[in-house]
CSV table of C-alpha atoms in Angstrom, one decimal:
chain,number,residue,atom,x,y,z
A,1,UNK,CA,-130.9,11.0,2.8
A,2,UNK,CA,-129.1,10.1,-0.6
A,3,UNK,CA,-125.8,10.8,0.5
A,4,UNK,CA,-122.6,9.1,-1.0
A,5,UNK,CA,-120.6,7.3,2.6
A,6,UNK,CA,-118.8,4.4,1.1
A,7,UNK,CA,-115.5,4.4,1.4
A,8,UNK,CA,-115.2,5.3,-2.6
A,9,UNK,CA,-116.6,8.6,-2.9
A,10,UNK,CA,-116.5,10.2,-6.2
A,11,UNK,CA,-116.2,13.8,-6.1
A,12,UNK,CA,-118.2,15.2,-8.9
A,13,UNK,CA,-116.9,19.4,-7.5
A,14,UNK,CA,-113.7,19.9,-6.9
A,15,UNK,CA,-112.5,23.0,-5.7
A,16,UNK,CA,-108.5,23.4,-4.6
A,17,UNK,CA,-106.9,27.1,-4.0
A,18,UNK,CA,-109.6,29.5,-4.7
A,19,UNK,CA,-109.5,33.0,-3.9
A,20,UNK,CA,-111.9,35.4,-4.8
A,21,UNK,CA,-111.0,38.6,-3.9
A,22,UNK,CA,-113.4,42.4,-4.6
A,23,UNK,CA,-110.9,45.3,-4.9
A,24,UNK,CA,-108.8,45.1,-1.5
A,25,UNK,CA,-110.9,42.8,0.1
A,26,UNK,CA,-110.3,39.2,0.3
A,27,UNK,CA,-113.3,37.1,0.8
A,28,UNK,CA,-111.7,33.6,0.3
A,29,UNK,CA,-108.3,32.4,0.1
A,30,UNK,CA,-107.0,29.1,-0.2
A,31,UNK,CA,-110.2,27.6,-0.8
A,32,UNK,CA,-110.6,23.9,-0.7
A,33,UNK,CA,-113.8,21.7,-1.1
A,34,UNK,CA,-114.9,18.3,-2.4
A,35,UNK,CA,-118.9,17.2,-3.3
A,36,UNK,CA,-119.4,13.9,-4.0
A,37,UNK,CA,-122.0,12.2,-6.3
A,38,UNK,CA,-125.2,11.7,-4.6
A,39,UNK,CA,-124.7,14.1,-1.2
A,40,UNK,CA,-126.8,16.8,-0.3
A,41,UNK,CA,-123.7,19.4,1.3
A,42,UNK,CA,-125.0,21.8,3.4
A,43,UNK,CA,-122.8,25.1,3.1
A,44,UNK,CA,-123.2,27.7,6.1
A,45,UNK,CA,-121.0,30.4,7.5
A,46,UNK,CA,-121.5,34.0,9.3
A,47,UNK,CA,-122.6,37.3,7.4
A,48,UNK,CA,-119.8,37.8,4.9
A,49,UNK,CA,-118.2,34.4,5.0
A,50,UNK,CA,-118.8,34.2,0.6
A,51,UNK,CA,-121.3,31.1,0.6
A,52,UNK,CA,-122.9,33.3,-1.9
A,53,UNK,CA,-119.8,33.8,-3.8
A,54,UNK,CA,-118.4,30.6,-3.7
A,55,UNK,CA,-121.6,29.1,-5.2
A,56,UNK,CA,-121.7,31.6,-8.1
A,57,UNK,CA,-117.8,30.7,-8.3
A,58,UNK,CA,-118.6,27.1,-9.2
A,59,UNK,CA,-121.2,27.9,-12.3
A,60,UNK,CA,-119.1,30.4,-13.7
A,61,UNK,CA,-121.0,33.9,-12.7
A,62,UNK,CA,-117.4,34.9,-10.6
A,63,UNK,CA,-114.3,34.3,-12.4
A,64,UNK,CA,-111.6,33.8,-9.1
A,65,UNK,CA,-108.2,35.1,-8.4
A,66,UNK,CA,-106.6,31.6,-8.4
A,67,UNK,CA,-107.2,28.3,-7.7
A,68,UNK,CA,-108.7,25.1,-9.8
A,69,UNK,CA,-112.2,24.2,-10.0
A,70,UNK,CA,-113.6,21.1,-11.6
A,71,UNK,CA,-116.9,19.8,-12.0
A,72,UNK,CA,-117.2,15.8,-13.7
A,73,UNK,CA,-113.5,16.1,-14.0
A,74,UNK,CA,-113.6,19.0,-16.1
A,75,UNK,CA,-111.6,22.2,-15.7
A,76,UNK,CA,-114.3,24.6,-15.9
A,77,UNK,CA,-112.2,27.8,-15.7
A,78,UNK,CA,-110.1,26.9,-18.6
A,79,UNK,CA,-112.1,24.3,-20.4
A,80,UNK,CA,-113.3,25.5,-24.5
A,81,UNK,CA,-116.3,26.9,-24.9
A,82,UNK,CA,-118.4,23.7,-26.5
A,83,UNK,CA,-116.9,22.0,-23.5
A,84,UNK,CA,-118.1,24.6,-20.7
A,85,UNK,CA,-121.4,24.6,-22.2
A,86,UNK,CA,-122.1,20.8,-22.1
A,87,UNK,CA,-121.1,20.9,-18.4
A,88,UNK,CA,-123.6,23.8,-17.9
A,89,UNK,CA,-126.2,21.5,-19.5
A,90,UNK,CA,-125.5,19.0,-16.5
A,91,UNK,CA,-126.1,21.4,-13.4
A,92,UNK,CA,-129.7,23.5,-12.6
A,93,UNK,CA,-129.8,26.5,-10.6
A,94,UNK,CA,-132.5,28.4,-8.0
A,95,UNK,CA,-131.3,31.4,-6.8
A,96,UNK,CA,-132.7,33.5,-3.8
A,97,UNK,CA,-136.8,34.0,-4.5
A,98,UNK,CA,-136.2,32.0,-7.7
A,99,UNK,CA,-134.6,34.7,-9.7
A,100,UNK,CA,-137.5,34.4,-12.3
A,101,UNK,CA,-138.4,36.3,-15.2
A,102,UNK,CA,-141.2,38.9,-13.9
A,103,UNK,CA,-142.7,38.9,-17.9
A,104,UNK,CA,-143.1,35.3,-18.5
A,105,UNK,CA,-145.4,33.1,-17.1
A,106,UNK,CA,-144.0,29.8,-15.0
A,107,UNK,CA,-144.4,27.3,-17.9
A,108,UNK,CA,-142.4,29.8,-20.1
A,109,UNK,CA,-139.7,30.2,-17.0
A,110,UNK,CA,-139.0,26.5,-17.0
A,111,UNK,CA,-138.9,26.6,-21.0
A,112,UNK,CA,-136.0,29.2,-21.2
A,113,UNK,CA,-132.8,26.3,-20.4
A,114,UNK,CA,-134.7,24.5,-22.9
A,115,UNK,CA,-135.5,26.9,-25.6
A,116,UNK,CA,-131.4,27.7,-25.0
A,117,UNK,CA,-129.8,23.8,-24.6
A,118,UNK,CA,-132.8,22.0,-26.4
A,119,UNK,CA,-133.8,21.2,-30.3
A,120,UNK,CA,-137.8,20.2,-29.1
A,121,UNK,CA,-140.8,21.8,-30.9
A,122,UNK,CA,-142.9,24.3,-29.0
A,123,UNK,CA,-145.6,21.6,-28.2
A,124,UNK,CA,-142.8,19.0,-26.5
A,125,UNK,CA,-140.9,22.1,-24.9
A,126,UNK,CA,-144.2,22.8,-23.0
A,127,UNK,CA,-145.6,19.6,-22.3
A,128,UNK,CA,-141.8,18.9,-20.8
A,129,UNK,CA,-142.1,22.3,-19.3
A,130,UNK,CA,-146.2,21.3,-17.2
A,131,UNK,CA,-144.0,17.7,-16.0
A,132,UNK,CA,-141.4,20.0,-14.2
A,133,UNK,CA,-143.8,22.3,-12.6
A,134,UNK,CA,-145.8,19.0,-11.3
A,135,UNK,CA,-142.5,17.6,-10.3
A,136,UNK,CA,-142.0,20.5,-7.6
A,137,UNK,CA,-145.6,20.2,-6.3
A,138,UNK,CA,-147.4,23.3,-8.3
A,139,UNK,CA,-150.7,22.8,-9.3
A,140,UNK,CA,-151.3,22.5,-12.8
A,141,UNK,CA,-153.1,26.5,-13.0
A,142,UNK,CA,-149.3,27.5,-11.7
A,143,UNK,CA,-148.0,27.1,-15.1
A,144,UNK,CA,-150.1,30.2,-16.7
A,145,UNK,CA,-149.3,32.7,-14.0
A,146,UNK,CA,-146.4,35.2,-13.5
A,147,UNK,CA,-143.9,35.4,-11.3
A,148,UNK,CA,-146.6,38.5,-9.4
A,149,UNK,CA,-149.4,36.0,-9.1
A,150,UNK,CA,-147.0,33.9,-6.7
A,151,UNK,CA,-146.7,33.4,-3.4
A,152,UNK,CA,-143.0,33.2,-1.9
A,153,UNK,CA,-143.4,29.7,-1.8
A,154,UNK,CA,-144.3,29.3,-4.7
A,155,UNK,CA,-141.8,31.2,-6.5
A,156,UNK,CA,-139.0,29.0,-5.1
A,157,UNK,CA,-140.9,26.0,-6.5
A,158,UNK,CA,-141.1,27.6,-10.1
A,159,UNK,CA,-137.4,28.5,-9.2
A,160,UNK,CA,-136.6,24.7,-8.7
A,161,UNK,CA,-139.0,23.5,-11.0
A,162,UNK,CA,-136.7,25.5,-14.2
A,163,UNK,CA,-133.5,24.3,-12.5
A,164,UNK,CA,-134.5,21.1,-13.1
A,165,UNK,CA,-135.7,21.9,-16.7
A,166,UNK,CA,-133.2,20.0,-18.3
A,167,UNK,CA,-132.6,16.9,-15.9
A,168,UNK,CA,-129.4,18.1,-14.4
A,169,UNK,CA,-127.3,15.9,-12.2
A,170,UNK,CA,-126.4,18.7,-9.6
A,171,UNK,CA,-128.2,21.4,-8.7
A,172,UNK,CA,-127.1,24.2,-6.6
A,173,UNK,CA,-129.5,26.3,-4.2
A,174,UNK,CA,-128.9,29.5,-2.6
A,175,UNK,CA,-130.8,30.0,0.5
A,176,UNK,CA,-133.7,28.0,-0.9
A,177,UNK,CA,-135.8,28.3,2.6
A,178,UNK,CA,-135.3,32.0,3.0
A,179,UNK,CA,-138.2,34.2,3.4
A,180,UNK,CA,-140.7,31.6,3.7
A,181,UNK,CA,-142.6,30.8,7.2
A,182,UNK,CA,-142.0,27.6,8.5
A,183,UNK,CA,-144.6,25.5,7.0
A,184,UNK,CA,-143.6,26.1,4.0
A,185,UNK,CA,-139.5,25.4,4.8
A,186,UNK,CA,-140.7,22.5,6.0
A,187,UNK,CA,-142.3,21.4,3.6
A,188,UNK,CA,-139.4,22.3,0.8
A,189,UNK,CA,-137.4,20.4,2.9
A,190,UNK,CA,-139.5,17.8,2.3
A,191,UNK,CA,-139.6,18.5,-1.5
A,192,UNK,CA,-136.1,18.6,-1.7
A,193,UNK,CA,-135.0,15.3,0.4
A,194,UNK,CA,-137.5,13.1,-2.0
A,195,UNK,CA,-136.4,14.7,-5.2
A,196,UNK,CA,-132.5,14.0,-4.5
A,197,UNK,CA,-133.7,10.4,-3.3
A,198,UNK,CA,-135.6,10.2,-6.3
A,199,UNK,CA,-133.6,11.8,-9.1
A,200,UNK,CA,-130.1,10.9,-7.7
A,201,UNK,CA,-129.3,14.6,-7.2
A,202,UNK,CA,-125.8,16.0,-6.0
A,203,UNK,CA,-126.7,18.9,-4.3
A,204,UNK,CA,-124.9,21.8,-3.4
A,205,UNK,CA,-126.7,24.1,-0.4
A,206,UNK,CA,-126.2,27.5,0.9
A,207,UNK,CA,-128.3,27.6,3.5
A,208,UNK,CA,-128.5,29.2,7.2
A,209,UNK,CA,-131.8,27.7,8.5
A,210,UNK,CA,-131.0,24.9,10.7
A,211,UNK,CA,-134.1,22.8,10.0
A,212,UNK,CA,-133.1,22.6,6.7
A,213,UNK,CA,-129.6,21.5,7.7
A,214,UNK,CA,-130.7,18.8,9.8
A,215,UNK,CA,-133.8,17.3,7.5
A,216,UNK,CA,-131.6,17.0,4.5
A,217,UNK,CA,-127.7,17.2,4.3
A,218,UNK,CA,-125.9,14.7,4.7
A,219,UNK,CA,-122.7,16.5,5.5
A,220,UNK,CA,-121.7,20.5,6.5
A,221,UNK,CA,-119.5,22.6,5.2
A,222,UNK,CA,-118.5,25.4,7.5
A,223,UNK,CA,-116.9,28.7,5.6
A,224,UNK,CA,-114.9,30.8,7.9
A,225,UNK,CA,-111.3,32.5,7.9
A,226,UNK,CA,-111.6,32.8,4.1
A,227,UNK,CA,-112.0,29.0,3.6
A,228,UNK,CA,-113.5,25.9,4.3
A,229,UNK,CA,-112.9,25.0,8.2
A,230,UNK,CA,-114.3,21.9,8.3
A,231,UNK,CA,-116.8,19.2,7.3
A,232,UNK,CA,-118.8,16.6,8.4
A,233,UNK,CA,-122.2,15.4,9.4
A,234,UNK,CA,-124.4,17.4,12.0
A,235,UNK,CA,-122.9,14.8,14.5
A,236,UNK,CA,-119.1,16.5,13.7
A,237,UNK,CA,-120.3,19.8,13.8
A,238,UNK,CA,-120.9,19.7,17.4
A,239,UNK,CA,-118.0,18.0,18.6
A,240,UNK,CA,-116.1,21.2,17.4
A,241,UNK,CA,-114.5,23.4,19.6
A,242,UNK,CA,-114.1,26.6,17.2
A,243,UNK,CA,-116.0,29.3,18.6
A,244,UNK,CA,-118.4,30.3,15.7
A,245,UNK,CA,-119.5,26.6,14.9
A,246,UNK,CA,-120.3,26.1,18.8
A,247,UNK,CA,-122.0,28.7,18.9
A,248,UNK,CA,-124.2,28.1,15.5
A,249,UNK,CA,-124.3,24.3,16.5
A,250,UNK,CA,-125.1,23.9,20.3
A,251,UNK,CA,-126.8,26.7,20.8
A,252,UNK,CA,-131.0,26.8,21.7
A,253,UNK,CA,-132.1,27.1,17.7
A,254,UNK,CA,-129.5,24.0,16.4
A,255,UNK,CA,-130.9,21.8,20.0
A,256,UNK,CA,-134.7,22.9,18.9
A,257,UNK,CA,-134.1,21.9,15.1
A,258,UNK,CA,-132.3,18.5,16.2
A,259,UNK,CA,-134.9,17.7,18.3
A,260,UNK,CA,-137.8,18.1,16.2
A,261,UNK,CA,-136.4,16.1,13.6
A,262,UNK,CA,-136.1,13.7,16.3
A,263,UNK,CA,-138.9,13.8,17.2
A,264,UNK,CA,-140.0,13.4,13.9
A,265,UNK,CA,-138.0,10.1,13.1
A,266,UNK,CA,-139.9,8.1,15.8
């Protein structure tokens, strides 16, 4: 794993005294959390905990209540436009099933963030565009096909391979594992833990699939009460007495997952 332990960490997310609230309901509240350069942060929580939200929080799609989020040291709810946009350029994105256009093909996906941030000529844009797909592991007849012509898998990997488009230093996942049958989780985990070793990635994960938790964070943050309750590394997670994280920790799926990664390491 790539993650940051020294003693100075540099946070490159801040997050103090968010609140995101939908009408009357309240999701979070006094929100704190801190990702440091080079970690791989595992965010889990139950059904309607806002992991979700809180991600879409960060890159600007939910505008909170209150509270103070900054990414590179930047204030990116009140930061100038010219100044939110070249943070924007620093960050990549895959949301759930990729989120990919159905009417363009995967080498025309990846091009969009570069066709938006990007002064290249369409020959540069594409060849730049074939590199990314590679990157991710699709074969090179990937990047004529739609988004239809895809299997699961293979849409998170275009997915990944356009958040990567245009070399960002963190990229956030939502539930990057979901849907797909464990072969192929496994082997995104895989995917994922080399490309933050090799690219230096901060990563920021919403995730519920333990496998993936164990085979790539390097710390947990746990969402529940309508904030972060605690993080730490798998290790710290189940040493904790609160009832949810017990239960989602030591029971027979979390033992299984740690085992096999055990298992695994020998």
């Amino acid at each position: 794993m790539n993650g940051a332990q020294g003693p100075m960490r540099d946070a490159v997310i801040e997050v103090r005294g968010v609140r995101n609230q939908f009408g009357r309901q309240v999701v979070h509240d006094g929100l704190d959390i801190d990702v440091y350069r080079g970690e791989i942060l595992g965010v889990v929580g139950g059904s309607g905990t806002g992991k979700s939200v809180l991600l879409r929080t960060i890159v600007g799609l939910n505008r909170p209540k209150a509270g103070e989020i900054r990414v590179f040291g930047t204030d990116v709810l009140r930061a100038p436009p010219a100044e939110r946009r070249a943070i924007e350029r620093r960050w990549g994105v895959l949301f759930q099933d990729g989120a990919l256009f159905s009417s363009l093909t995967v080498r025309q996906n990846v091009e969009v963030p570069m066709r938006e941030h990007l002064d290249l000529s369409p020959a540069l844009r594409a060849e730049l565009a074939e590199l990314k797909v590679a990157m991710v592991g699709l074969p090179p007849e990937a990047n004529d096909k739609f988004p239809s012509e895809l299997s699961g898998g293979m849409r998170k990997r275009a997915g990944l391979a356009r958040a990567l488009a245009l070399d960002p230093e963190i990229l956030f996942l939502d539930e990057p594992t979901a849907g797909l049958d464990p072969i192929g989780a496994a082997a995104f985990d895989t995917l994922l833990h080399d490309l933050g070793e090799t690219l230096g990635l901060t990563v920021f994960l919403v995730t519920h699939d333990l496998d993936t938790l164990v085979a790539t964070t390097d710390r947990i943050a746990v969402l529940a009460e309508k904030r972060v309750l605690v993080t730490g590394t798998m290790e710290d997670m189940v040493r904790q007495d609160h009832p949810w994280i017990r239960e989602y920790f030591c029971g027979p799926r979390a033992r299984a997952a740690r085992g096999a990664a055990a298992a695994g390491n020998r």
